[in-house]
Amino acid sequence: MANLNKVMLIGNCTRDPEVRYTPKGTAVTELGLAVNRYFGGDDGEKREETTFVDITLWGRQAEIAAEYLHKGRPVYIEGRLQLDTWEDKQSGQKRSKLKVVGEQMQLLGGRQEGGEGGGGYSRGSADRGPRRAASPPARPPQDPDLDVPAEDDDIPF
């Protein structure tokens, strides 16, 4: 039987993320995400429901999140669900919490919201950095004697 554990969320950060480091030096950032759902109620009135999700990011992604994300900033997170369980030290009860471990992150919004609007980071793209728009194509060369731009048909290659 096949299994699938995939989560895709778009929401707003509920707090400024802070990066911490493990004893081996790996960066880890925990952030909160508020995801809104709009729907019509039985009475025809529009309603809004907000779900708060805890996200954990690791490595370079965690450092980027701490640098560019802030409270209220929209972000796309793709990852997997993980159930954390522990024993409460005060009461001795077993506790558990479902959270998302982020595997890809895309910064959303424009520059006025901080960072590079539309830029993003996903695992495996650390060497490329934020995505940028492609540069416009080069203009065809000009013939200096005619002072008129050359046409594409005039280029010998």
CSV table of C-alpha atoms in Angstrom, one decimal:
chain,number,residue,atom,x,y,z
A,1,MET,CA,0.0,0.0,0.0
A,2,ALA,CA,1.3,3.4,-0.9
A,3,ASN,CA,1.8,6.2,1.6
A,4,LEU,CA,1.8,10.0,1.1
A,5,ASN,CA,2.7,12.6,3.7
A,6,LYS,CA,2.6,16.0,1.9
A,7,VAL,CA,1.4,19.4,3.1
A,8,MET,CA,1.1,22.6,1.1
A,9,LEU,CA,0.2,25.8,2.9
A,10,ILE,CA,0.0,29.5,2.2
A,11,GLY,CA,-0.5,31.8,5.1
A,12,ASN,CA,0.9,34.7,7.2
A,13,CYS,CA,3.6,34.4,9.8
A,14,THR,CA,2.2,34.8,13.3
A,15,ARG,CA,5.6,35.9,14.9
A,16,ASP,CA,9.1,36.8,13.9
A,17,PRO,CA,11.1,33.6,13.5
A,18,GLU,CA,14.4,33.2,15.4
A,19,VAL,CA,17.1,30.8,14.3
A,20,ARG,CA,18.8,28.5,16.7
A,21,TYR,CA,21.6,26.0,16.2
A,22,THR,CA,22.0,22.4,17.2
A,23,PRO,CA,25.2,21.4,19.0
A,24,LYS,CA,26.5,20.2,15.6
A,25,GLY,CA,25.8,23.6,14.1
A,26,THR,CA,22.7,22.9,12.1
A,27,ALA,CA,20.3,25.9,11.9
A,28,VAL,CA,16.7,25.3,13.0
A,29,THR,CA,13.8,27.8,13.0
A,30,GLU,CA,10.3,27.4,14.4
A,31,LEU,CA,7.6,29.7,13.1
A,32,GLY,CA,3.9,30.0,13.4
A,33,LEU,CA,1.6,30.2,10.3
A,34,ALA,CA,-2.0,31.5,10.2
A,35,VAL,CA,-3.9,30.0,7.3
A,36,ASN,CA,-7.3,31.5,6.5
A,37,ARG,CA,-10.3,29.7,5.0
A,38,TYR,CA,-13.3,31.6,3.8
A,39,PHE,CA,-16.7,30.0,3.3
A,40,GLY,CA,-20.4,30.7,3.3
A,41,GLY,CA,-22.4,29.7,6.4
A,42,ASP,CA,-25.8,28.1,6.4
A,43,ASP,CA,-27.4,31.5,6.7
A,44,GLY,CA,-25.6,32.7,3.6
A,45,GLU,CA,-23.3,34.9,5.5
A,46,LYS,CA,-19.6,34.8,4.6
A,47,ARG,CA,-17.4,33.3,7.4
A,48,GLU,CA,-13.7,33.1,8.0
A,49,GLU,CA,-11.9,30.3,9.8
A,50,THR,CA,-8.2,30.6,10.8
A,51,THR,CA,-6.0,27.6,11.5
A,52,PHE,CA,-2.7,28.1,13.3
A,53,VAL,CA,0.1,25.7,12.2
A,54,ASP,CA,3.6,25.3,13.8
A,55,ILE,CA,6.3,25.0,11.1
A,56,THR,CA,9.9,23.8,11.6
A,57,LEU,CA,12.6,24.6,9.1
A,58,TRP,CA,16.1,23.2,9.0
A,59,GLY,CA,19.5,24.2,7.5
A,60,ARG,CA,20.0,27.1,5.1
A,61,GLN,CA,16.2,27.3,4.8
A,62,ALA,CA,15.9,28.1,8.5
A,63,GLU,CA,18.5,30.9,8.2
A,64,ILE,CA,16.7,32.4,5.2
A,65,ALA,CA,13.4,32.3,7.1
A,66,ALA,CA,14.9,34.1,10.1
A,67,GLU,CA,16.4,36.8,7.8
A,68,TYR,CA,13.5,37.5,5.5
A,69,LEU,CA,10.3,36.5,7.3
A,70,HIS,CA,8.6,38.6,9.9
A,71,LYS,CA,5.2,38.7,11.6
A,72,GLY,CA,2.4,39.2,9.0
A,73,ARG,CA,4.6,38.2,6.0
A,74,PRO,CA,2.9,35.8,3.6
A,75,VAL,CA,4.8,32.6,2.8
A,76,TYR,CA,4.3,29.3,1.0
A,77,ILE,CA,5.5,26.2,2.8
A,78,GLU,CA,5.6,22.7,1.4
A,79,GLY,CA,6.5,19.9,3.7
A,80,ARG,CA,5.4,16.9,5.7
A,81,LEU,CA,3.4,16.2,8.9
A,82,GLN,CA,5.3,15.0,12.0
A,83,LEU,CA,3.9,14.0,15.3
A,84,ASP,CA,6.1,15.0,18.3
A,85,THR,CA,5.4,13.1,21.6
A,86,TRP,CA,6.9,13.8,25.0
A,87,GLU,CA,6.1,13.4,28.7
A,88,ASP,CA,5.1,16.5,30.6
A,89,LYS,CA,7.6,17.1,33.4
A,90,GLN,CA,5.1,18.8,35.7
A,91,SER,CA,2.1,16.4,35.4
A,92,GLY,CA,3.8,13.3,34.0
A,93,GLN,CA,1.2,13.0,31.3
A,94,LYS,CA,2.1,12.0,27.7
A,95,ARG,CA,1.7,14.9,25.4
A,96,SER,CA,1.7,15.1,21.6
A,97,LYS,CA,1.7,17.8,19.0
A,98,LEU,CA,1.2,17.6,15.2
A,99,LYS,CA,3.5,20.0,13.2
A,100,VAL,CA,4.8,20.6,9.7
A,101,VAL,CA,8.5,20.1,8.8
A,102,GLY,CA,9.1,22.4,5.9
A,103,GLU,CA,10.9,21.0,3.0
A,104,GLN,CA,10.4,24.0,0.6
A,105,MET,CA,9.7,27.6,1.2
A,106,GLN,CA,8.6,30.4,-1.1
A,107,LEU,CA,8.6,34.0,0.0
A,108,LEU,CA,5.4,35.8,-1.2
A,109,GLY,CA,4.4,39.4,-1.4
A,110,GLY,CA,6.3,42.4,-2.8
A,111,ARG,CA,9.3,44.4,-1.6
A,112,GLN,CA,7.1,46.6,0.6
A,113,GLU,CA,6.5,43.5,2.8
A,114,GLY,CA,10.2,43.0,3.2
A,115,GLY,CA,12.8,40.8,1.4
A,116,GLU,CA,12.8,40.1,-2.3
A,117,GLY,CA,9.2,39.8,-3.5
A,118,GLY,CA,8.5,36.7,-5.4
A,119,GLY,CA,12.0,35.3,-4.6
A,120,GLY,CA,12.2,32.0,-3.0
A,121,TYR,CA,14.2,29.2,-1.6
A,122,SER,CA,13.7,25.5,-1.9
A,123,ARG,CA,15.9,22.6,-0.8
A,124,GLY,CA,18.5,22.0,-3.4
A,125,SER,CA,18.6,25.5,-4.7
A,126,ALA,CA,21.1,26.9,-2.1
A,127,ASP,CA,23.7,27.5,-4.8
A,128,ARG,CA,21.4,29.4,-7.1
A,129,GLY,CA,20.1,31.9,-4.5
A,130,PRO,CA,16.7,33.7,-4.9
A,131,ARG,CA,15.0,33.4,-8.2
A,132,ARG,CA,15.3,36.3,-10.5
A,133,ALA,CA,13.6,37.3,-13.8
A,134,ALA,CA,15.5,36.4,-16.9
A,135,SER,CA,17.3,39.2,-18.6
A,136,PRO,CA,15.8,40.6,-21.8
A,137,PRO,CA,17.2,39.3,-25.1
A,138,ALA,CA,20.2,41.1,-26.6
A,139,ARG,CA,19.5,43.7,-29.3
A,140,PRO,CA,20.7,42.8,-32.8
A,141,PRO,CA,24.0,44.4,-33.8
A,142,GLN,CA,23.9,47.7,-35.7
A,143,ASP,CA,25.6,48.4,-39.0
A,144,PRO,CA,27.8,51.5,-38.2
A,145,ASP,CA,27.6,52.7,-41.8
A,146,LEU,CA,23.8,52.7,-42.1
A,147,ASP,CA,23.0,53.8,-38.5
A,148,VAL,CA,20.0,51.5,-38.7
A,149,PRO,CA,19.5,48.3,-36.5
A,150,ALA,CA,20.2,45.1,-38.4
A,151,GLU,CA,17.2,42.8,-38.9
A,152,ASP,CA,17.3,39.2,-37.7
A,153,ASP,CA,17.5,38.0,-41.3
A,154,ASP,CA,20.8,39.9,-41.8
A,155,ILE,CA,22.7,38.1,-39.0
A,156,PRO,CA,24.9,35.4,-40.7
A,157,PHE,CA,24.5,32.8,-37.9
